[in-house]
PDB file of C-alpha atoms and ligand atoms in Angstrom:
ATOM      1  CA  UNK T 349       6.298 -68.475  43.609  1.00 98.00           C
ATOM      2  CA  UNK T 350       5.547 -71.325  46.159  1.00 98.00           C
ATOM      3  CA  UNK T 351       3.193 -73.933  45.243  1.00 98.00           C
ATOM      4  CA  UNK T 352       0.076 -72.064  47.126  1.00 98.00           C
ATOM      5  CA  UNK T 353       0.693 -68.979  45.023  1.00 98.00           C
ATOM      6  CA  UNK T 354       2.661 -66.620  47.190  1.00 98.00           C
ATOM      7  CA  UNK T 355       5.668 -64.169  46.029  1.00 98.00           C
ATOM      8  CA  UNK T 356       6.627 -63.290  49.400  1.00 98.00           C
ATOM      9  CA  UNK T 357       5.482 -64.862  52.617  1.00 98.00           C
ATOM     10  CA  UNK T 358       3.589 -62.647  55.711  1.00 98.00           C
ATOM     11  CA  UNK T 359       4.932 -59.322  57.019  1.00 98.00           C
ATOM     12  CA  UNK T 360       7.512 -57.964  53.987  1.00 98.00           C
ATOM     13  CA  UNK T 361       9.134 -54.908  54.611  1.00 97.00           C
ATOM     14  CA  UNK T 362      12.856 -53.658  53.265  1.00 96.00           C
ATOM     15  CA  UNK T 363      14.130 -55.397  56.480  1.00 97.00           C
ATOM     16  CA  UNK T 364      12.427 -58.535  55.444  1.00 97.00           C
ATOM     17  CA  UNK T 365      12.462 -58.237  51.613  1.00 97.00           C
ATOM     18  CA  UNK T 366      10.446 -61.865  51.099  1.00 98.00           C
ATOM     19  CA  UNK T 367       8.707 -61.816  53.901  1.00 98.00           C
ATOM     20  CA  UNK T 368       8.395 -64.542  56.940  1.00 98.00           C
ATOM     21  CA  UNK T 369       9.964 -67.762  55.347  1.00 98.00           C
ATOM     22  CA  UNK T 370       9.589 -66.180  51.704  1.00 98.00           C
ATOM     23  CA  UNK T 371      13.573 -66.727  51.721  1.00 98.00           C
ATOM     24  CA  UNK T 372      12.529 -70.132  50.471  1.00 98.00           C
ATOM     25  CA  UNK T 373      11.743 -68.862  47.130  1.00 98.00           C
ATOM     26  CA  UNK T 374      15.286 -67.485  45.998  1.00 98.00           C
ATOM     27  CA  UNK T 375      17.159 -70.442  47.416  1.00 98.00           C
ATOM     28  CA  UNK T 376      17.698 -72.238  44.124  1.00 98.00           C
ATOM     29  CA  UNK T 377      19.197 -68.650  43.547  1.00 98.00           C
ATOM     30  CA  UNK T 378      22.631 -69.945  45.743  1.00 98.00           C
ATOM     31  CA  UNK T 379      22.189 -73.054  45.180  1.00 97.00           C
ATOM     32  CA  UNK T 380      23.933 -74.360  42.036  1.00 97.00           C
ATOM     33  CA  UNK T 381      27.356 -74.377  40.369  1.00 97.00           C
ATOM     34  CA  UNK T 382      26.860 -72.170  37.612  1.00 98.00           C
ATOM     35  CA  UNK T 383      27.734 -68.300  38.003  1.00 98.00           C
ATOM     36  CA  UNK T 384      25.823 -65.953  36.737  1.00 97.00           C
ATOM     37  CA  UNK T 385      26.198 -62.598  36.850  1.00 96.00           C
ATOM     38  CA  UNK T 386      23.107 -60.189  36.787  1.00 96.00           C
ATOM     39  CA  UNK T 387      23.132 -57.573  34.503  1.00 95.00           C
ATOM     40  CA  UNK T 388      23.305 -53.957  35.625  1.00 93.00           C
ATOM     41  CA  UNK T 389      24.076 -54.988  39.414  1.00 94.00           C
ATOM     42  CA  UNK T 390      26.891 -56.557  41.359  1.00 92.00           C
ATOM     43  CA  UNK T 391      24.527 -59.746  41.934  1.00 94.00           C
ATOM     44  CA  UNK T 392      26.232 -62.931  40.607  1.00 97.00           C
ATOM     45  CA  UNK T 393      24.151 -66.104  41.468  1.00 98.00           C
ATOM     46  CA  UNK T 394      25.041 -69.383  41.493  1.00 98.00           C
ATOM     47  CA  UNK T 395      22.821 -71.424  39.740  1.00 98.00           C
ATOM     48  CA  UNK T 396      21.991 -74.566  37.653  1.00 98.00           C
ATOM     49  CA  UNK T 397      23.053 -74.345  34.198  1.00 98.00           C
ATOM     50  CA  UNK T 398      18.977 -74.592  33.202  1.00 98.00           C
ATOM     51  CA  UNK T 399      18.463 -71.969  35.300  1.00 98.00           C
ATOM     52  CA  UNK T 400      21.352 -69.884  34.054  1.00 98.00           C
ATOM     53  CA  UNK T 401      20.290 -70.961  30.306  1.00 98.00           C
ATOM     54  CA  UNK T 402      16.869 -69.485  30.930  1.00 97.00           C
ATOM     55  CA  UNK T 403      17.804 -66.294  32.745  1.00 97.00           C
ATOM     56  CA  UNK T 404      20.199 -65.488  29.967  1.00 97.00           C
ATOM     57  CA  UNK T 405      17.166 -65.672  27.459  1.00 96.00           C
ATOM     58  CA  UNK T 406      15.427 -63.309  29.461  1.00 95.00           C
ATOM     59  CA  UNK T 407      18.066 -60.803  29.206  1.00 96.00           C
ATOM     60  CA  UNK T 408      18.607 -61.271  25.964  1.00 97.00           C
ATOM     61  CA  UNK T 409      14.776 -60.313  25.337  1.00 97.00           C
ATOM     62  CA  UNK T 410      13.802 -58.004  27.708  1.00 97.00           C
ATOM     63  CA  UNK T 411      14.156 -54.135  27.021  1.00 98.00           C
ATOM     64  CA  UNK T 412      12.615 -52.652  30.423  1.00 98.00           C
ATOM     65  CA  UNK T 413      11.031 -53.425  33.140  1.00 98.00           C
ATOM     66  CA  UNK T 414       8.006 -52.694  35.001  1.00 98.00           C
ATOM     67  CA  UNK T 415       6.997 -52.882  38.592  1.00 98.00           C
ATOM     68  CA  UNK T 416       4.529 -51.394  41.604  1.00 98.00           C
ATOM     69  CA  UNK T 417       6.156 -48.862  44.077  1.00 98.00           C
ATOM     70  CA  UNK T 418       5.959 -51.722  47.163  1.00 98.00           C
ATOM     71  CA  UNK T 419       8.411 -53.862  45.221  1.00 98.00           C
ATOM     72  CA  UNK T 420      10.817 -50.734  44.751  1.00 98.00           C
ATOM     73  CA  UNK T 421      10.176 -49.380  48.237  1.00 97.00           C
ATOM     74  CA  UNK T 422      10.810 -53.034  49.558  1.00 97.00           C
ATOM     75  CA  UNK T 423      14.672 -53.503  47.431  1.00 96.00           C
ATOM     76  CA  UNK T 424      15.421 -50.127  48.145  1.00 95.00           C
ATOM     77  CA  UNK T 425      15.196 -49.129  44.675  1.00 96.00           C
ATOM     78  CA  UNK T 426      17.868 -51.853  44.445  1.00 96.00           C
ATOM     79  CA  UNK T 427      20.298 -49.178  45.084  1.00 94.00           C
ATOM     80  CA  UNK T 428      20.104 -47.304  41.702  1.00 95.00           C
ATOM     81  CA  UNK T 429      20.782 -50.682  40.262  1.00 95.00           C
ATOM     82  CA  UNK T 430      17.732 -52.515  38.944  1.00 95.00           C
ATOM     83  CA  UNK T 431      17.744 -55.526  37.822  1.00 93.00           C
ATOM     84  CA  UNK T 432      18.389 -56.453  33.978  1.00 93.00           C
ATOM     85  CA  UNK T 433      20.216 -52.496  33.882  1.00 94.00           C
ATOM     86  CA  UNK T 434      17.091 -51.633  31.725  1.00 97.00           C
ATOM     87  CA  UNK T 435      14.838 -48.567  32.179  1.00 97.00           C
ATOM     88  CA  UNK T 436      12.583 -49.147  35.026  1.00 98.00           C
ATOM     89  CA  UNK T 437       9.042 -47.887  35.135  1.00 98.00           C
ATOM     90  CA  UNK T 438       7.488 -47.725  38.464  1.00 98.00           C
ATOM     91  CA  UNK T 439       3.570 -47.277  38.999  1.00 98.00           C
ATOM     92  CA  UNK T 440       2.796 -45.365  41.773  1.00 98.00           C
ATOM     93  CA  UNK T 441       0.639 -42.773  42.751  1.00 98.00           C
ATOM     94  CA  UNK T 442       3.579 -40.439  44.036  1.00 98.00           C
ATOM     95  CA  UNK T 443       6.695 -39.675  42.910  1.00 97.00           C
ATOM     96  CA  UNK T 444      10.160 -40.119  45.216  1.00 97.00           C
ATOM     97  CA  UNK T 445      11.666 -37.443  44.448  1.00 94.00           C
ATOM     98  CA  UNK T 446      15.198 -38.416  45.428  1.00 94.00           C
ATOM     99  CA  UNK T 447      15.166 -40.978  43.105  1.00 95.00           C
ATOM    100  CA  UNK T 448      13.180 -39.011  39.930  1.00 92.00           C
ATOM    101  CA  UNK T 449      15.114 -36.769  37.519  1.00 86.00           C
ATOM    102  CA  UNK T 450      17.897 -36.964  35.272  1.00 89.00           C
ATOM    103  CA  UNK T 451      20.080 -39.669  34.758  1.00 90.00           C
ATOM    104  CA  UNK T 452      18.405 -42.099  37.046  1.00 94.00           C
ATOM    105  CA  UNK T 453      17.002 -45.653  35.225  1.00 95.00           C
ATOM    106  CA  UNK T 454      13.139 -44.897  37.243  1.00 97.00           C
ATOM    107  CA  UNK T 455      10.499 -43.567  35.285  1.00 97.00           C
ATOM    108  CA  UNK T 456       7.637 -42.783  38.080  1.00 98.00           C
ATOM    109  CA  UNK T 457       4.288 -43.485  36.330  1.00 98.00           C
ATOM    110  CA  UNK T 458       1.473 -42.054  38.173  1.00 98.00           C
ATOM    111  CA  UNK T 459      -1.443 -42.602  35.570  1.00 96.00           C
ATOM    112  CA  UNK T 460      -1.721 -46.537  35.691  1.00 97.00           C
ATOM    113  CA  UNK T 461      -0.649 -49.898  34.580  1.00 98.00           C
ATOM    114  CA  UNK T 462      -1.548 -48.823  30.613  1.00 98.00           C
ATOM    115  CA  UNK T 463       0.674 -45.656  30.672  1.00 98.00           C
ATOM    116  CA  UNK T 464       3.759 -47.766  32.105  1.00 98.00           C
ATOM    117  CA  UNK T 465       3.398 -50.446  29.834  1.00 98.00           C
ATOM    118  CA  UNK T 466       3.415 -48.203  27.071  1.00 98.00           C
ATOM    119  CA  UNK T 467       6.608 -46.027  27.875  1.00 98.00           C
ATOM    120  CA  UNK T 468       8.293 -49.275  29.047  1.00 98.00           C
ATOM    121  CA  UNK T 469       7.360 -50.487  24.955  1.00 98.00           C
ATOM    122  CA  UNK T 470       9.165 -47.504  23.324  1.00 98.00           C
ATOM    123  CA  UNK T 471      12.310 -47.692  25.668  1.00 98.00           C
ATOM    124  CA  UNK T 472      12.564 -51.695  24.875  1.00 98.00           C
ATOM    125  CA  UNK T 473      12.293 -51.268  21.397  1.00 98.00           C
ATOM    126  CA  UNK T 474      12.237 -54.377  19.532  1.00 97.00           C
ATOM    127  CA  UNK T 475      12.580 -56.455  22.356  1.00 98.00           C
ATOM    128  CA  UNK T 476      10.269 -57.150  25.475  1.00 98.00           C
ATOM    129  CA  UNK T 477       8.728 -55.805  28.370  1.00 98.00           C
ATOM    130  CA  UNK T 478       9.244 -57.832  31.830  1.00 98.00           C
ATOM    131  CA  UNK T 479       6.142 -56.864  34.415  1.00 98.00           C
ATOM    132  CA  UNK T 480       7.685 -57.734  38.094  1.00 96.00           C
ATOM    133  CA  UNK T 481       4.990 -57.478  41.004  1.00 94.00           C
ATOM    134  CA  UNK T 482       1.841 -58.901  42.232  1.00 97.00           C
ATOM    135  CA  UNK T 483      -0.603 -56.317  41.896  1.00 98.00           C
ATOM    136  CA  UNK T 484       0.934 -54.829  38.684  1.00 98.00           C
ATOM    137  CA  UNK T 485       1.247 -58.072  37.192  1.00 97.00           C
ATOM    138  CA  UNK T 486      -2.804 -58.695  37.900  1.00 97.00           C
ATOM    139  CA  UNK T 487      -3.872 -54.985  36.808  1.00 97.00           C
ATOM    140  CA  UNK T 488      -1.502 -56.164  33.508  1.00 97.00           C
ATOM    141  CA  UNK T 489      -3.467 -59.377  33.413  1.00 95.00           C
ATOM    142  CA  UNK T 490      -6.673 -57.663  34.009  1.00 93.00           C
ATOM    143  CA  UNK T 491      -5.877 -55.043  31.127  1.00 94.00           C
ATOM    144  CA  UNK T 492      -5.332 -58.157  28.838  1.00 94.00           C
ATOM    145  CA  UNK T 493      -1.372 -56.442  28.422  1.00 96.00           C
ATOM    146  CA  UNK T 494       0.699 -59.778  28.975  1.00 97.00           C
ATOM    147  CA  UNK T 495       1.591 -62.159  26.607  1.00 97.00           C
ATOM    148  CA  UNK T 496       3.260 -64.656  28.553  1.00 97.00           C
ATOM    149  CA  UNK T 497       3.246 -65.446  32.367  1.00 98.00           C
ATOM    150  CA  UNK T 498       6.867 -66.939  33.651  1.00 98.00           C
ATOM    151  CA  UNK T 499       6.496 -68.729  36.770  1.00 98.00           C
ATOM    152  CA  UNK T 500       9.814 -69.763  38.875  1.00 98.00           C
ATOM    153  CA  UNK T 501       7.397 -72.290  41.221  1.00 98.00           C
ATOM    154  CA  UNK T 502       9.291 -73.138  44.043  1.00 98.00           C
ATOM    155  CA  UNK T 503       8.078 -76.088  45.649  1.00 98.00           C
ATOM    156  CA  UNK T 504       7.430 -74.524  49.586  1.00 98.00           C
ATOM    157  CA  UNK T 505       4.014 -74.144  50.668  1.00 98.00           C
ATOM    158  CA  UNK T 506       4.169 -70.591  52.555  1.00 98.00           C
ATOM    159  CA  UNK T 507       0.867 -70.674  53.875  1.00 98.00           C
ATOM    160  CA  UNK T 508       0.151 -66.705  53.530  1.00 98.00           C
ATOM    161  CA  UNK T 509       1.747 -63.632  52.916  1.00 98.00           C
ATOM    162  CA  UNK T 510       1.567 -61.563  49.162  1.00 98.00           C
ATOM    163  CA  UNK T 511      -0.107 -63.822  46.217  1.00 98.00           C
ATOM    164  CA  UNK T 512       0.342 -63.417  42.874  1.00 97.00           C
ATOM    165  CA  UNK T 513      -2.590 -64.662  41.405  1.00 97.00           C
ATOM    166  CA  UNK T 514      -5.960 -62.149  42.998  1.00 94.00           C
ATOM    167  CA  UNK T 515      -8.357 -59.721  42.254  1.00 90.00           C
ATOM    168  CA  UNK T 516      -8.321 -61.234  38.771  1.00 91.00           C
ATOM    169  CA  UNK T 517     -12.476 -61.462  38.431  1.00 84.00           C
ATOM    170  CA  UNK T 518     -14.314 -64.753  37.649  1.00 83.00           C
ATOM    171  CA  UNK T 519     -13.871 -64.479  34.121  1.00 86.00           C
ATOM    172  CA  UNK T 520     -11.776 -67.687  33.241  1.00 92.00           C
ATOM    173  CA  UNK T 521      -8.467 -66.223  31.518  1.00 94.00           C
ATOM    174  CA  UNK T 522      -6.914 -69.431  28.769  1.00 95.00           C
ATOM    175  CA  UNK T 523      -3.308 -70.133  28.902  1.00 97.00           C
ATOM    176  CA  UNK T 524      -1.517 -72.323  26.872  1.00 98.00           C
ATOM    177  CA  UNK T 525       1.533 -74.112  27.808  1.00 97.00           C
ATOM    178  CA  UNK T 526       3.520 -74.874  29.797  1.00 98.00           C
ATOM    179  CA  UNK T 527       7.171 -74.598  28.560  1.00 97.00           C
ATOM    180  CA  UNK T 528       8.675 -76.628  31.228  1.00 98.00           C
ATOM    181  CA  UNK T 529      12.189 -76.217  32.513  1.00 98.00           C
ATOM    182  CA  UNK T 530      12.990 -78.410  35.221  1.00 98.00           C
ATOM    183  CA  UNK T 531      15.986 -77.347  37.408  1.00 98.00           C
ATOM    184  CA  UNK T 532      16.967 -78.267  41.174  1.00 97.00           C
ATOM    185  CA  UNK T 533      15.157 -76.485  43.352  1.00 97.00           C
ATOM    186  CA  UNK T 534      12.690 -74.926  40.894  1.00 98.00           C
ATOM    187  CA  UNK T 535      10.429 -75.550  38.060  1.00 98.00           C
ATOM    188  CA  UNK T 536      10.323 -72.631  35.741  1.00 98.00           C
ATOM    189  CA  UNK T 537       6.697 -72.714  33.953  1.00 98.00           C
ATOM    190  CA  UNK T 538       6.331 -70.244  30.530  1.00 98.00           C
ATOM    191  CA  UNK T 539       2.563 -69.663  29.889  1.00 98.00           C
ATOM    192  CA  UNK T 540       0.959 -67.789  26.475  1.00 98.00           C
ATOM    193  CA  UNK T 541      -1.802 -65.646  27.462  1.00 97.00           C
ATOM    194  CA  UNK T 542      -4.923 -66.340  25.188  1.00 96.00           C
ATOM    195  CA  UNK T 543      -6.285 -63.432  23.800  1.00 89.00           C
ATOM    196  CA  UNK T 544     -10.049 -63.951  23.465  1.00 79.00           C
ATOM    197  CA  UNK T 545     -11.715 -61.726  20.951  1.00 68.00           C
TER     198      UNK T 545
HETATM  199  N1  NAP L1478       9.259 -63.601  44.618  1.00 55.86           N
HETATM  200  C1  NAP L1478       9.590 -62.708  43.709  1.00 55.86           C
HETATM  201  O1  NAP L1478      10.301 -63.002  42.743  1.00 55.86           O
HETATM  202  C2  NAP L1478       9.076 -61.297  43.823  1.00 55.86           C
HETATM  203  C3  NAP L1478       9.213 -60.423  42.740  1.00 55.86           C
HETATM  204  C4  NAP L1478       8.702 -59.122  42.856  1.00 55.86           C
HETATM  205  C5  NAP L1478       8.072 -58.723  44.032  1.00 55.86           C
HETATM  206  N2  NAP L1478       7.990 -59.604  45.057  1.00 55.86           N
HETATM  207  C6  NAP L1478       7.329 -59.230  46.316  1.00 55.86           C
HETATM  208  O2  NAP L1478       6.014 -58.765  46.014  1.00 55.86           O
HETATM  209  C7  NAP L1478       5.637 -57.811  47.014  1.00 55.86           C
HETATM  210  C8  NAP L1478       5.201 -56.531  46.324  1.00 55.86           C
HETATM  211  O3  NAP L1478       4.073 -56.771  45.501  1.00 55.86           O
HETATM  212  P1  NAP L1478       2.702 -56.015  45.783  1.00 55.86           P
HETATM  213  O4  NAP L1478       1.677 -56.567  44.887  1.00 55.86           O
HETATM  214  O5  NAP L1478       2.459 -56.025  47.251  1.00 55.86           O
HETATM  215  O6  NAP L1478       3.067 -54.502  45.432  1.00 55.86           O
HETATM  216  P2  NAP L1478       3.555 -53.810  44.064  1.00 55.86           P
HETATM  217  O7  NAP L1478       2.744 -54.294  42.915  1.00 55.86           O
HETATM  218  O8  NAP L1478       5.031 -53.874  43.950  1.00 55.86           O
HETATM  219  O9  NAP L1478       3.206 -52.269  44.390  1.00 55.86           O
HETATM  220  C9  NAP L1478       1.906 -51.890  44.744  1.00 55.86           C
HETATM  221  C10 NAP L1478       1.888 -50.377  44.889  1.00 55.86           C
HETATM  222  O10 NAP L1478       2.065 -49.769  43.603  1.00 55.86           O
HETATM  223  C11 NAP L1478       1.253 -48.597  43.522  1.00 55.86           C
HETATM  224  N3  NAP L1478       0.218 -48.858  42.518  1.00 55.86           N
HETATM  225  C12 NAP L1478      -0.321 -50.072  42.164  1.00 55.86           C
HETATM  226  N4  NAP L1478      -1.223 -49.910  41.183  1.00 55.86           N
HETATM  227  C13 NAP L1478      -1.254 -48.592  40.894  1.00 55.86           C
HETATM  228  C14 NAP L1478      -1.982 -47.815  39.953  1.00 55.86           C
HETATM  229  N5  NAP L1478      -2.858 -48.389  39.115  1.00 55.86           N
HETATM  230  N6  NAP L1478      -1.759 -46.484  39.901  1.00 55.86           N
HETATM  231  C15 NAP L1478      -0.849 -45.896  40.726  1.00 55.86           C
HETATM  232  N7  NAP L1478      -0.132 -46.594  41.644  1.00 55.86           N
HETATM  233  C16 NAP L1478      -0.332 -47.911  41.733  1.00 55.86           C
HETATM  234  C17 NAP L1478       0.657 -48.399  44.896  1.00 55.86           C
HETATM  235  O11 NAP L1478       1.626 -47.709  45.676  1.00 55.86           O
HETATM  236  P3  NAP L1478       1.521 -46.148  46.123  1.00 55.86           P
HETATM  237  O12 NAP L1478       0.071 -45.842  46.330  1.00 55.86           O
HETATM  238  O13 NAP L1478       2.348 -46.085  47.365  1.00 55.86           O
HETATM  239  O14 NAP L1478       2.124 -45.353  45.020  1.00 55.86           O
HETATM  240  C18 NAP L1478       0.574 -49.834  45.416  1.00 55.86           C
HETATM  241  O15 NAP L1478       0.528 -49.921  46.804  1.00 55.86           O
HETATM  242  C19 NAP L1478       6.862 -57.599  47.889  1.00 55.86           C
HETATM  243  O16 NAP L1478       6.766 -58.468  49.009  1.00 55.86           O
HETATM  244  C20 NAP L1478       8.003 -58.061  47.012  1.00 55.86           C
HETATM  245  O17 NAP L1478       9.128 -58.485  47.759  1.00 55.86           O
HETATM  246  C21 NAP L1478       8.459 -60.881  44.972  1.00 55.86           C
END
């Protein structure tokens, strides 16, 4: 995320993945000396050994993933080859055909943020559910469903384009934290999500 809040500067499309100048934001991804190779794709990154420290805790942890059909339709459904190689549950309201049915890792939920959230929990087992997405991630928020918010704050300003942080009410939502991990190039922020009530 830059520091004004966006995940992807103006005008994304799968031609432009990140949008106008939202490149920016997966620099630190190239950047570094450590290789690290992305589970379930061909991706390797090169990256700072914090960096590489803290993506190897989230695949340790995570079981599935979940995401919104404009961050699957943008990557291309990453080729058949999400990221993590966990079961993917997209929310959308229709289903791709070509890319439904047996054997593929996407689950096409079309009844809501709750529904993925809960098929994503039995196919993770005892481990965790990653949310991926603006607008999924604040329907999650909204739904009180996270735990913890992890922030990769890139420090760009981007000046517009898709934010993560919107349509979240007025109702002030506590967070403790952060966990800080500073790395070159990023600042990777761990939040717990307050549960009031
Ligand atoms: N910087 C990063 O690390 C990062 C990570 C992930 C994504 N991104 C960027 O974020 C952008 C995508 O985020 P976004 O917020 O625009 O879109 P999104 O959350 O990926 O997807 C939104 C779409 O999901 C479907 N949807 C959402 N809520 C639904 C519901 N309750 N029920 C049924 N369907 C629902 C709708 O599509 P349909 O109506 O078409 O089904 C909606 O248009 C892209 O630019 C992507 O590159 C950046």
């Amino acid at each position: 995320m830059s520091l004004d809040g966006f995940i992807a500067g103006p005008n994304d499309s799968p031609e432009l993945p990140l949008g106008e100048g939202g490149e920016r934001l997966f620099e630190w991804y190239s950047s570094g000396e450590t290789e690290y190779e992305l589970p379930g794709t061909d991706m390797v990154f090169k990256i700072s050994p914090q960096s590489a420290d803290l993506l190897r805790e989230v695949e340790r942890t995570m079981g599935a993933f979940v995401t919104g059909r404009r961050t699957f339709d943008i990557a291309n459904g990453w080729g058949g080859r999400p990221p993590l190689g966990v079961p993917t549950f997209v929310v959308t309201h229709t289903v791709p055909e070509e890319w439904a049915g047996e054997g593929s890792p996407f689950t096409f939920v079309t009844d809501g943020v709750e529904g993925a959230v809960e098929q994503a929990k039995r196919a993770a087992g005892d481990r965790g559910v990653a949310v991926g997405a603006a607008s999924i991630a604040q329907q999650c928020i909204e739904a009180g469903l996270l735990d913890e918010i992890h922030v990769n704050l890139v420090p760009v300003l981007l000046g517009g384009g898709v934010r993560l942080f919107e349509h979240l009410g007025t109702a002030p939502i506590r967070l403790e934290g952060p966990r800080v991990v500073e790395a070159p190039g990023v600042t990777h922020l761990t939040f717990h999500v307050v549960k009031e009530g």
